[in-house]
Structure formats: structure tokens, C-alpha cells
């Protein structure tokens, strides 16, 4: 089972989840600093400090990546390190950090994939309405251009936003993420402004980037399964198509517009030209996949708890089969099905799996080894699922594991470990897990044997 010759293998992280050092070198506060400092928002009162102390330890972390044979590393730039108040003043020490990180990656022949926004909005911008405010989209485009201006001589692969769906619907909809707003209409307006931010930033980067630069957005998707076609259509619309369709130039799906009108007219934030801006062509789309969603029909007025703004007449069913330690369904067939479908829907735009992984508690044995059997199985099953999707015609150019390190898992704090490398948050000691060794072998042979892959 071999992958295409130039298939890109790697691992991913995000700034707020690993860096720590949240108050050094002029960094401003982000909405996640505020949220984590608010009692009851993050499990056990965990915060972004010290996380993995990666801000101080990036060099040895890059050595670790090299020792695992990673060909690429996806990380995000913390906007509040670059512009502490979200616009205007640019903090040179913030830029210098990512400059050093990029240099050490290139020195070790690891290709950097830069994500410009992974949820850490400068708090000052939130004070002016955050993603509910159209102006934030323009501020983001300015910020994107200035980071690209600094790193673009060395970084080829750029992502505007990570999972705008989560920013909009968990941040402003059900409020389980920062800034913790619970307002369905606001979440749809935020979704539009996030898409606009992506479009404006893509235009700004395109204007200054050489031809070789590859611009993208990363979206989270779920395979929606159920016996009732109408229930599947509704959830698929509000989960997958609501952002993918505008990016691919199809505008907002009509059924989604219909399903959400009872909330109020959120589309009055859409101005002339926005949909064209949002459809600015990208070179690839990042796919983050973790689990399928099972749905069933319900009473027409029933509104399920959860982030899907406007959803009515549907229930989200419990997961089936094997679950991860986080309670998420493990289903690799759902991944193959999703990738084949997305590749078709993306209309010729290649896909990169920018995140895939699973959370389980780790057992560190007395010799200091971590045999993460379940995570390793999840990894192997899902890498096979990608291969199957490619053989069924999907255009997939890479696979990045989530995550390089155990880290700050948002509202779950440090309670959920997604790393292929274990982090002891007391000592900051890193321990390579079996899953990392396995990924390393997969990379080494650019694939897996078809059968009997022994861990
Ligand atoms: C990604 O988001 C993030 O990009 C990353 O930062 C994060 O650490 C990682 O995944 C792991 O969480 O409540 O059972 O219905 C994941 C997006 C959206 C996936 C919500 C799971 C709900 C599962 N997530 N979804 S459930």
C-alpha cells in the first residue's frame, strides 16, 4: 500500500495549544486567555500556560520532528504576538519567534505549513465585536499580509483560517469555545465574516506572493449518517456545505438559507461582492476529520442542543462502536467516504488532510515508554482510509497527524491527550509514543503493508 511519490507527511499543532509564554515578548491577550481565566469555562481551570512551553523549546521540538522523519510541520501564528491589539503596532519580537522557527525547520529540511489563524483572536478586537464585526475581516487581511511579507521568502504553503466553523458555531453559537457567546444569529454572522476574512486575506496574499505559493483554508468536516435523507441533508448542510460551498463559488446552499431563516435574517450582513471575494480561488483545501455524526428525524419543532445554528426537526444520535477516550466515534470508513465526496465537491481543488487523530489517556511504563495501542490503531486505520480514498479517485496530497504533542485541548484543558508524543506537563519531558514510531515508519516507506501491520 504505497502513496503517491510526493505525498506530504507530517504533524500539526496550534500556537495557543503548545506555546505557553502568553505574557512574554509583548504578546497581547487573546480571547482564549480571557476565556480560560473565566471560572467554569475550561476544565479544571487550565490555561494556556505553560502548555508545552514550545515558545522556549521550539529548537528541541524541531529536533524531535526530525528524529521522527516528518517531512512537514503545520503550525499556527499567534495573531496577538504579532499585533498585540489586533491592528496597528507590529511587535518585532513576535515576528522574530516565527522567523526563528521557520529557519530551524528549513535547516532540518522540514516543510513549514503556516496557519494564520487558529482561534486566538486578539482580545481588543473581540471588545469591538470580534467576528460579529465586519471590520475584523479587514484587520485579518492586513495581519495576514504582514506575516506573509515577513515569512513569505521561505514559506510556500499558507492557510488563512483553521476551522472557521468551530470559531463561529462553538465560539458564538453554543459558547463552549472563546469568546463564549450563545447567539445563533451572531454565529451565522460570524461565519460570514470569517469567510470574508479568508477571501480578503487570500486576495492580499495572492497580490504579493510569487506563483509558487500555495494558498488554502482548513475546514473541519464530519460524515453525516442516518436512515432519514432529510435529517442527513439538514445536518450535512449546517456542518459541511455551509462553508465549503461559498469557498467553491457556489454561494450559501439554498436549503441552508431556508433552514436558518426562522432564526432571523442573518444574511443582511452579506454585501455586494462578498460572495465573489469568498470564492477567490485557493490552491488546496485542508480537511480536518475526527469522527462521523449520526442523525435521526425528530418532531418538526425540536431544536437539538449543540452548535448547528438553525437546526430543527433532527436529533444527533449517540456514537456507535469503538469510541476514543474523548467519547468520539472511531470510524475509518466514514473518513474514506468523506474524502471521496469532498474531492468531488471541491471541483478539482486538491485536498490535504491537515488534521486527523484521537485522544486517549496514556500509560507511561516504568521504563518511560508509551504503548498507545488504541491511538496507533486509529492512526493506521485512518491512513489506510486515506489510501482507499485515493484509489477511489480522490485527489489527496498529504496527511498530517493531530497532534505532534499532547497539548491544551481547548475547553477540555490538559485532560485529553491527542499527541503522538507524550508531554509530562510537570517536567515538560517529551516521550515518543508507539503512534509516533508508527507514523515514522509509514513515512519511511511512504505507506503501509496491505495486511497484518504489526505495531
Ligand atoms: C480540531 O477541532 C482543532 O483544529 C484542534 O485545535 C483540536 O485540538 C483538535 O481538533 C481536537 O479537538 O462533540 O462528540 O459531537 C476539532 C473540531 C468539532 C471535532 C466538534 C469534534 C464535536 C465532536 N471538532 N466535533 S462531538
CSV table of C-alpha atoms in Angstrom, one decimal, residues 132-350:
chain,number,residue,atom,x,y,z
A,132,UNK,CA,-19.6,39.6,14.7
A,133,UNK,CA,-17.9,42.8,13.4
A,134,UNK,CA,-17.2,43.0,9.7
A,135,UNK,CA,-14.2,45.2,10.4
A,136,UNK,CA,-12.4,42.2,11.9
A,137,UNK,CA,-12.2,40.6,8.4
A,138,UNK,CA,-10.2,43.6,7.1
A,139,UNK,CA,-8.0,43.6,10.2
A,140,UNK,CA,-7.3,39.9,9.5
A,141,UNK,CA,-6.3,40.6,5.9
A,142,UNK,CA,-3.8,43.2,7.0
A,143,UNK,CA,-2.3,40.9,9.6
A,144,UNK,CA,-2.1,38.1,7.0
A,145,UNK,CA,-0.3,40.3,4.6
A,146,UNK,CA,2.3,41.4,7.1
A,147,UNK,CA,3.1,37.9,8.3
A,148,UNK,CA,3.4,36.7,4.7
A,149,UNK,CA,5.6,39.7,4.0
A,150,UNK,CA,8.0,38.6,6.7
A,151,UNK,CA,8.0,34.8,6.2
A,152,UNK,CA,7.0,34.5,2.5
A,153,UNK,CA,10.6,34.4,1.3
A,154,UNK,CA,10.8,30.9,3.0
A,155,UNK,CA,7.3,29.6,3.5
A,156,UNK,CA,5.4,28.3,0.4
A,157,UNK,CA,2.3,26.8,2.0
A,158,UNK,CA,-0.2,29.1,3.6
A,159,UNK,CA,-3.6,28.6,5.3
A,160,UNK,CA,-5.8,31.6,6.2
A,161,UNK,CA,-8.1,30.1,8.8
A,162,UNK,CA,-8.3,26.8,10.8
A,163,UNK,CA,-11.9,25.6,11.1
A,164,UNK,CA,-13.9,28.8,10.8
A,165,UNK,CA,-16.9,26.5,11.6
A,166,UNK,CA,-15.7,26.0,15.1
A,167,UNK,CA,-14.8,29.7,15.6
A,168,UNK,CA,-18.3,30.7,14.5
A,169,UNK,CA,-20.6,28.0,16.0
A,170,UNK,CA,-18.7,26.9,19.1
A,171,UNK,CA,-17.4,30.5,19.8
A,172,UNK,CA,-20.6,32.5,19.2
A,173,UNK,CA,-23.3,29.7,18.9
A,174,UNK,CA,-23.2,27.2,21.8
A,175,UNK,CA,-20.4,29.2,23.5
A,176,UNK,CA,-18.3,26.2,24.6
A,177,UNK,CA,-15.3,28.0,23.0
A,178,UNK,CA,-14.0,31.6,23.3
A,179,UNK,CA,-15.5,34.1,23.4
A,180,UNK,CA,-18.3,32.1,24.8
A,181,UNK,CA,-21.3,33.9,23.2
A,182,UNK,CA,-24.6,32.0,22.8
A,183,UNK,CA,-26.5,33.6,20.0
A,184,UNK,CA,-27.4,31.5,16.9
A,185,UNK,CA,-27.8,34.6,14.6
A,186,UNK,CA,-24.5,36.0,15.8
A,187,UNK,CA,-22.8,32.7,15.0
A,188,UNK,CA,-24.1,32.8,11.4
A,189,UNK,CA,-23.0,36.4,11.0
A,190,UNK,CA,-19.6,35.4,12.5
A,191,UNK,CA,-19.4,32.6,9.9
A,192,UNK,CA,-19.9,35.1,7.1
A,193,UNK,CA,-17.2,37.5,8.4
A,194,UNK,CA,-14.8,34.6,8.8
A,195,UNK,CA,-15.4,33.6,5.2
A,196,UNK,CA,-14.9,37.2,4.2
A,197,UNK,CA,-11.7,37.4,6.2
A,198,UNK,CA,-10.5,34.3,4.3
A,199,UNK,CA,-11.3,35.8,1.0
A,200,UNK,CA,-9.8,39.2,1.7
A,201,UNK,CA,-6.6,37.6,3.1
A,202,UNK,CA,-6.3,35.2,0.1
A,203,UNK,CA,-6.6,38.2,-2.3
A,204,UNK,CA,-4.0,40.1,-0.2
A,205,UNK,CA,-1.6,37.2,-0.2
A,206,UNK,CA,-2.1,36.5,-3.9
A,207,UNK,CA,-1.3,40.1,-4.7
A,208,UNK,CA,2.1,39.8,-3.1
A,209,UNK,CA,3.0,36.1,-3.3
A,210,UNK,CA,5.1,34.5,-6.1
A,211,UNK,CA,3.4,32.0,-8.3
A,212,UNK,CA,4.8,29.1,-6.3
A,213,UNK,CA,3.0,29.9,-3.1
A,214,UNK,CA,0.1,27.6,-2.3
A,215,UNK,CA,-2.9,29.3,-0.5
A,216,UNK,CA,-5.6,27.4,1.3
A,217,UNK,CA,-8.2,27.2,4.0
A,218,UNK,CA,-8.6,24.4,6.5
A,219,UNK,CA,-12.2,23.2,7.3
A,220,UNK,CA,-13.5,20.6,9.7
A,221,UNK,CA,-15.9,18.1,8.3
A,222,UNK,CA,-17.9,15.2,9.5
A,223,UNK,CA,-19.5,12.3,7.6
A,224,UNK,CA,-23.3,12.5,8.4
A,225,UNK,CA,-25.0,9.2,8.6
A,226,UNK,CA,-28.6,8.3,9.1
A,227,UNK,CA,-31.5,6.4,7.5
A,228,UNK,CA,-33.6,9.6,7.0
A,229,UNK,CA,-32.4,11.5,4.0
A,230,UNK,CA,-33.9,14.8,5.2
A,231,UNK,CA,-32.2,14.6,8.5
A,232,UNK,CA,-28.9,13.9,6.8
A,233,UNK,CA,-29.4,16.7,4.4
A,234,UNK,CA,-30.0,19.3,7.2
A,235,UNK,CA,-27.1,18.3,9.3
A,236,UNK,CA,-24.8,18.0,6.3
A,237,UNK,CA,-25.8,21.5,5.2
A,238,UNK,CA,-25.1,23.1,8.6
A,239,UNK,CA,-21.9,21.1,9.2
A,240,UNK,CA,-20.2,20.7,5.9
A,241,UNK,CA,-21.8,22.6,3.0
A,242,UNK,CA,-22.4,26.0,4.7
A,243,UNK,CA,-18.7,26.9,4.4
A,244,UNK,CA,-17.4,24.7,1.6
A,245,UNK,CA,-20.0,25.8,-1.0
A,246,UNK,CA,-19.2,29.5,-0.7
A,247,UNK,CA,-15.5,28.8,-0.9
A,248,UNK,CA,-16.0,26.7,-4.0
A,249,UNK,CA,-18.0,29.5,-5.6
A,250,UNK,CA,-21.5,28.0,-5.2
A,251,UNK,CA,-22.6,30.6,-2.6
A,252,UNK,CA,-24.6,29.6,0.5
A,253,UNK,CA,-26.6,26.4,-0.1
A,254,UNK,CA,-30.3,27.4,-0.7
A,255,UNK,CA,-31.5,24.7,1.7
A,256,UNK,CA,-29.3,26.0,4.5
A,257,UNK,CA,-30.6,29.5,3.9
A,258,UNK,CA,-34.1,28.2,4.2
A,259,UNK,CA,-33.4,26.1,7.3
A,260,UNK,CA,-31.9,29.1,9.1
A,261,UNK,CA,-34.4,31.9,8.2
A,262,UNK,CA,-36.7,31.2,11.2
A,263,UNK,CA,-33.8,32.5,13.4
A,264,UNK,CA,-33.9,35.9,11.8
A,265,UNK,CA,-32.2,37.4,8.8
A,266,UNK,CA,-28.5,36.9,9.3
A,267,UNK,CA,-27.9,37.3,5.6
A,268,UNK,CA,-28.2,41.1,5.9
A,269,UNK,CA,-24.5,41.1,6.7
A,270,UNK,CA,-23.8,39.8,3.2
A,271,UNK,CA,-22.9,42.8,1.0
A,272,UNK,CA,-22.5,43.1,-2.8
A,273,UNK,CA,-19.3,41.4,-3.9
A,274,UNK,CA,-18.8,39.4,-0.7
A,275,UNK,CA,-19.6,36.0,-2.3
A,276,UNK,CA,-17.0,36.7,-5.1
A,277,UNK,CA,-14.4,37.7,-2.6
A,278,UNK,CA,-15.1,34.5,-0.6
A,279,UNK,CA,-14.8,32.4,-3.8
A,280,UNK,CA,-11.3,33.7,-4.5
A,281,UNK,CA,-9.6,30.5,-5.8
A,282,UNK,CA,-7.4,28.5,-3.4
A,283,UNK,CA,-4.7,26.0,-4.4
A,284,UNK,CA,-5.8,23.3,-1.9
A,285,UNK,CA,-8.3,22.7,0.9
A,286,UNK,CA,-7.3,21.3,4.2
A,287,UNK,CA,-9.5,18.6,5.6
A,288,UNK,CA,-9.7,18.0,9.4
A,289,UNK,CA,-11.5,14.8,10.2
A,290,UNK,CA,-12.1,13.1,13.5
A,291,UNK,CA,-15.5,11.3,13.6
A,292,UNK,CA,-18.8,10.8,11.9
A,293,UNK,CA,-22.1,12.2,13.1
A,294,UNK,CA,-25.2,10.0,13.3
A,295,UNK,CA,-28.6,11.7,12.9
A,296,UNK,CA,-32.3,10.8,13.1
A,297,UNK,CA,-35.6,12.7,12.4
A,298,UNK,CA,-37.4,14.3,15.3
A,299,UNK,CA,-40.5,16.4,15.9
A,300,UNK,CA,-40.5,19.4,13.4
A,301,UNK,CA,-40.1,22.0,16.1
A,302,UNK,CA,-37.5,20.1,18.1
A,303,UNK,CA,-34.2,22.0,18.4
A,304,UNK,CA,-31.3,19.8,19.4
A,305,UNK,CA,-28.7,21.1,21.8
A,306,UNK,CA,-25.5,21.7,20.0
A,307,UNK,CA,-23.8,24.1,17.7
A,308,UNK,CA,-25.7,23.7,14.4
A,309,UNK,CA,-27.5,27.1,14.2
A,310,UNK,CA,-31.0,26.8,12.8
A,311,UNK,CA,-31.2,23.0,13.1
A,312,UNK,CA,-34.7,21.8,13.8
A,313,UNK,CA,-36.6,18.5,13.4
A,314,UNK,CA,-33.4,16.4,13.9
A,315,UNK,CA,-31.7,14.7,16.7
A,316,UNK,CA,-28.0,13.9,17.0
A,317,UNK,CA,-27.7,10.2,17.9
A,318,UNK,CA,-25.1,8.7,20.2
A,319,UNK,CA,-21.9,7.5,18.6
A,320,UNK,CA,-21.6,3.8,17.8
A,321,UNK,CA,-18.9,1.1,18.0
A,322,UNK,CA,-15.5,1.9,19.3
A,323,UNK,CA,-15.1,5.4,20.9
A,324,UNK,CA,-11.9,7.3,21.7
A,325,UNK,CA,-11.1,8.4,25.2
A,326,UNK,CA,-12.9,11.7,24.4
A,327,UNK,CA,-16.1,9.7,23.6
A,328,UNK,CA,-15.8,10.3,19.8
A,329,UNK,CA,-16.7,7.5,17.4
A,330,UNK,CA,-13.8,5.9,15.7
A,331,UNK,CA,-14.8,5.1,12.1
A,332,UNK,CA,-12.3,5.0,9.3
A,333,UNK,CA,-14.9,4.0,6.6
A,334,UNK,CA,-16.6,7.3,7.3
A,335,UNK,CA,-13.3,9.0,6.5
A,336,UNK,CA,-12.9,7.3,3.1
A,337,UNK,CA,-16.5,8.2,2.2
A,338,UNK,CA,-16.0,11.8,3.3
A,339,UNK,CA,-12.7,12.2,1.3
A,340,UNK,CA,-14.2,10.8,-1.9
A,341,UNK,CA,-17.2,13.0,-1.6
A,342,UNK,CA,-15.2,16.2,-0.7
A,343,UNK,CA,-12.8,15.7,-3.6
A,344,UNK,CA,-15.8,15.6,-5.9
A,345,UNK,CA,-17.4,18.7,-4.3
A,346,UNK,CA,-14.1,20.6,-4.3
A,347,UNK,CA,-14.3,20.6,-8.1
A,348,UNK,CA,-10.7,19.8,-8.9
A,349,UNK,CA,-9.1,21.6,-6.0
A,350,UNK,CA,-6.7,19.1,-4.3
